[in-house]
């Protein structure tokens, strides 16, 4: 069932005006992703304001999103927590509810060495039998998971299937692909300052783990295809170049600030941001709406009447 190629979209968490989880909104967002060819969904990541959710809210999201997806699209959930034991507990909860997979990170803030990172991931991946991945995001977590560590984990864990890379080194991509031989699929983030989408596909990565697909799902699915022919390579590059300015705009501030603003412009259920985030307003919001209009996004995707 798990399709480890193409567009792996990190969904935001929609909220109702009274600050509850908007499960109807989740339904709208998920149906839209299925309609436009997204391969997989990632829920409870940084785009989902995961650190601003209670444990009970996170569990309710796991339960309800699995029901909404209903086996029609694979859903991975972040099982990242402050400790190894908490990460294991939440991963096991996701597995018990029928999740298609879980993603782990190094715990935030503790700045552990590679030996501790390996031990953490080793314990987490050993605790469940469903597909697992790592989210390698040193800018948020303070630790880069090195290729050699990824290789050791790959050798030990058949359920370690995806490396979600969010860092700016092409050497990292080459080394992971070289050492793991494609066993662990590389799906990179679409942060424009890293600009590793095309290098990832060029070295044999299989797609993108992105936020752009929240706004342009069909286009993100198109340029995220693995390069199996020269034609796909050339069309992917042209499409990515076309939408690069929008990705720059979506990453003006930390996720999911601009994503939610763009969804709201389109009439889709983004909702507000939880504090301490501040909603996107003023001139920047006007510029975003102008760009969405000029690039045809509003005409294609707006549900406003």
XYZ file of C-alpha atoms in Angstrom:
305
model
C 0.000 0.000 0.000
C 2.781 2.443 0.871
C 3.949 4.372 -2.184
C 7.392 5.733 -1.386
C 7.633 7.931 -4.457
C 6.182 11.167 -5.723
C 4.621 13.776 -3.448
C 4.563 13.133 0.314
C 2.563 16.113 1.638
C 2.917 17.366 5.225
C -0.567 18.498 6.243
C -1.305 21.379 8.604
C -3.682 20.889 11.521
C -6.884 22.856 10.856
C -8.581 24.476 13.838
C -12.154 25.622 14.375
C -12.801 29.233 15.496
C -13.066 27.994 19.108
C -9.610 26.365 18.819
C -10.713 22.741 18.549
C -9.340 20.274 16.004
C -11.327 20.712 12.797
C -11.876 17.114 11.722
C -14.270 18.120 8.973
C -11.472 20.361 7.732
C -9.062 17.426 7.803
C -11.558 15.571 5.647
C -11.638 18.341 3.054
C -7.837 18.553 2.923
C -7.395 14.793 2.620
C -10.014 14.404 -0.125
C -8.249 17.162 -2.059
C -4.891 15.432 -1.818
C -6.356 12.144 -3.031
C -8.070 13.912 -5.936
C -4.888 15.553 -7.205
C -2.503 12.595 -7.103
C -0.563 12.940 -3.858
C 1.227 9.687 -2.998
C 1.264 9.846 0.810
C 0.364 12.129 3.697
C 2.450 13.150 6.709
C 0.484 14.248 9.765
C 1.676 15.758 13.075
C 4.897 17.141 11.655
C 6.173 20.683 12.105
C 3.624 21.876 9.522
C 0.941 20.436 11.809
C 1.872 22.617 14.817
C 2.615 19.374 16.625
C 4.406 20.988 19.569
C 1.278 23.063 20.254
C -1.020 20.033 20.531
C -1.816 18.064 23.671
C -1.194 14.331 23.764
C -4.933 13.674 23.683
C -5.334 15.940 20.669
C -2.544 14.092 18.883
C -4.168 10.742 19.620
C -7.538 11.985 18.412
C -5.939 13.172 15.169
C -4.378 9.746 14.629
C -7.713 8.001 15.171
C -9.822 10.316 13.046
C -7.377 10.826 10.166
C -7.011 7.055 9.761
C -10.811 6.819 9.544
C -10.983 9.645 7.007
C -8.204 8.227 4.818
C -9.871 4.808 4.997
C -7.007 3.055 3.253
C -7.272 5.228 0.147
C -3.928 6.988 0.686
C -1.061 6.003 3.012
C -0.717 8.161 6.113
C 2.447 8.419 8.190
C 2.365 10.132 11.580
C 5.184 11.787 13.443
C 5.973 9.817 16.583
C 8.602 12.297 17.702
C 8.564 13.115 21.392
C 10.863 14.550 24.036
C 12.239 11.156 25.057
C 12.880 7.786 23.462
C 10.291 6.079 25.672
C 7.606 8.622 24.783
C 8.409 8.249 21.077
C 8.049 4.468 21.360
C 4.764 4.756 23.241
C 3.245 7.057 20.650
C 4.532 4.971 17.735
C 2.929 1.895 19.250
C -0.316 3.826 19.629
C -0.204 4.789 15.939
C 0.442 1.168 14.991
C -2.441 -0.069 17.160
C -4.820 2.360 15.432
C -3.829 1.213 11.939
C -1.326 3.844 10.806
C 0.536 3.056 7.598
C 3.814 4.259 9.070
C 5.559 6.489 11.586
C 8.338 9.033 11.358
C 10.926 9.608 14.079
C 13.301 12.479 14.758
C 16.047 12.915 17.264
C 14.427 14.411 20.368
C 14.529 18.208 20.220
C 16.820 20.436 22.240
C 19.067 17.763 23.788
C 21.767 17.901 21.046
C 22.798 14.256 21.289
C 25.854 12.713 19.542
C 25.557 10.174 16.714
C 25.910 7.193 19.049
C 22.893 8.377 21.043
C 20.968 9.192 17.866
C 21.584 5.658 16.610
C 20.496 4.131 19.927
C 17.335 6.272 19.927
C 16.275 5.314 16.406
C 17.282 1.696 16.935
C 15.005 1.430 19.982
C 12.132 3.202 18.214
C 12.273 1.119 15.042
C 12.570 -2.104 17.056
C 9.388 -1.260 18.953
C 7.004 -1.411 15.968
C 6.580 -3.537 12.862
C 4.992 -0.933 10.558
C 7.105 1.089 8.098
C 9.316 3.715 9.734
C 11.207 6.757 8.570
C 13.415 9.451 9.976
C 13.000 13.184 9.564
C 16.472 14.652 9.310
C 15.979 18.336 10.149
C 19.030 19.792 11.914
C 17.822 23.408 11.644
C 14.906 22.616 13.966
C 16.438 19.830 16.024
C 20.097 20.799 16.286
C 21.460 17.399 15.190
C 22.225 16.093 11.710
C 21.711 12.343 11.382
C 24.801 11.368 9.428
C 24.780 8.951 6.459
C 26.775 6.331 8.342
C 24.139 6.311 11.105
C 21.382 5.953 8.519
C 23.304 3.066 6.927
C 23.626 1.229 10.275
C 19.907 1.579 10.881
C 19.115 0.435 7.353
C 21.167 -2.718 7.843
C 19.342 -3.586 11.059
C 15.735 -2.653 10.345
C 13.763 -3.936 7.336
C 10.910 -1.592 8.322
C 13.142 1.506 7.944
C 11.927 2.642 4.538
C 12.196 6.411 4.122
C 14.640 9.208 4.920
C 12.891 12.584 4.934
C 15.785 14.985 4.361
C 15.512 18.655 5.346
C 19.049 20.008 5.130
C 21.123 21.735 2.503
C 23.956 19.304 1.746
C 23.916 17.428 -1.549
C 26.820 15.379 -0.167
C 24.396 14.034 2.468
C 22.009 12.914 -0.266
C 24.770 11.250 -2.285
C 26.160 9.435 0.731
C 22.783 8.130 1.914
C 21.978 6.885 -1.582
C 25.454 5.414 -2.050
C 25.586 3.666 1.319
C 21.999 2.408 1.447
C 21.721 1.525 -2.239
C 18.140 2.682 -2.518
C 16.818 0.462 0.300
C 15.880 3.585 2.237
C 14.023 5.953 -0.067
C 15.080 9.596 0.056
C 12.223 12.101 -0.069
C 13.442 15.644 0.477
C 11.822 18.813 1.748
C 11.019 21.634 -0.685
C 12.609 24.504 1.274
C 13.900 26.838 -1.465
C 17.009 27.933 0.452
C 18.145 24.313 0.409
C 16.917 23.707 -3.155
C 17.574 19.978 -2.943
C 14.499 18.807 -4.863
C 16.278 18.388 -8.192
C 19.535 17.066 -6.646
C 17.526 14.508 -4.663
C 15.812 13.210 -7.783
C 19.095 13.309 -9.700
C 20.916 11.025 -7.235
C 18.068 8.500 -7.189
C 15.755 9.901 -4.534
C 12.140 9.004 -5.129
C 10.251 12.202 -4.382
C 9.597 15.124 -2.098
C 8.290 15.378 1.439
C 6.797 18.782 0.932
C 4.506 21.584 2.076
C 3.988 23.079 -1.394
C 1.573 20.283 -2.189
C -0.881 21.776 0.279
C -1.427 24.639 -2.154
C -0.543 23.158 -5.569
C -1.070 19.413 -5.046
C -1.274 18.369 -8.689
C 1.801 20.379 -9.688
C 3.821 19.116 -6.701
C 2.925 15.539 -7.625
C 4.094 16.226 -11.183
C 7.536 17.635 -10.344
C 8.107 15.133 -7.515
C 8.105 12.051 -9.753
C 11.289 9.949 -9.668
C 13.469 10.422 -12.727
C 12.932 7.249 -14.726
C 13.326 8.890 -18.140
C 14.861 11.960 -19.740
C 11.375 13.220 -20.519
C 10.338 13.080 -16.856
C 13.593 14.753 -15.830
C 13.114 17.670 -18.211
C 9.423 18.187 -17.458
C 10.046 17.922 -13.717
C 12.748 20.550 -13.878
C 10.612 22.938 -15.937
C 7.628 22.549 -13.605
C 9.757 23.011 -10.495
C 11.336 26.163 -11.910
C 7.877 27.518 -12.714
C 6.617 27.100 -9.147
C 9.837 27.999 -7.338
C 8.715 31.633 -6.637
C 5.582 30.329 -4.919
C 7.660 27.975 -2.772
C 9.828 30.948 -1.801
C 6.692 32.783 -0.728
C 5.347 29.808 1.225
C 8.588 29.626 3.190
C 8.734 33.341 4.052
C 8.120 32.334 7.665
C 8.296 29.058 9.549
C 5.712 26.404 8.675
C 2.745 26.444 8.746
C 2.284 30.220 8.880
C 2.096 30.936 5.156
C 0.539 27.567 4.278
C -2.488 28.342 6.413
C -2.751 31.841 4.990
C -2.756 30.455 1.443
C -5.345 27.799 2.305
C -7.574 30.464 3.809
C -7.243 32.606 0.666
C -8.438 29.612 -1.354
C -11.385 29.092 0.982
C -9.926 25.837 2.280
C -9.811 24.852 5.970
C -6.533 26.169 7.253
C -7.946 28.063 10.195
C -5.957 30.148 12.623
C -2.533 29.511 14.129
C -2.037 28.652 17.762
C 0.028 30.986 19.871
C 2.851 31.861 19.945
C 2.516 31.815 16.137
C 0.957 34.936 14.664
C -1.363 34.879 11.672
C -0.041 36.185 8.344
C -1.523 39.635 7.756
C -0.995 42.994 6.078
C 1.103 43.645 3.005
C 2.646 40.186 2.947
C -0.789 38.594 2.880
C -1.801 40.899 0.038
C 1.345 39.941 -1.889
C 0.609 36.254 -1.347
C -2.927 36.614 -2.657
C -1.653 38.553 -5.660
C 0.861 35.818 -6.490
C -1.746 33.081 -6.128
C -3.942 35.009 -8.536
C -1.257 35.763 -11.099
C -0.002 32.155 -11.144
C -3.497 30.747 -11.687
C -3.730 29.013 -8.317
C -6.901 30.830 -7.287
C -8.642 30.075 -10.585
C -7.774 26.393 -10.338
C -8.064 25.652 -6.650
C -10.253 28.247 -4.925
C -13.508 26.892 -3.467
C -14.873 30.346 -2.640
C -18.145 31.199 -4.366
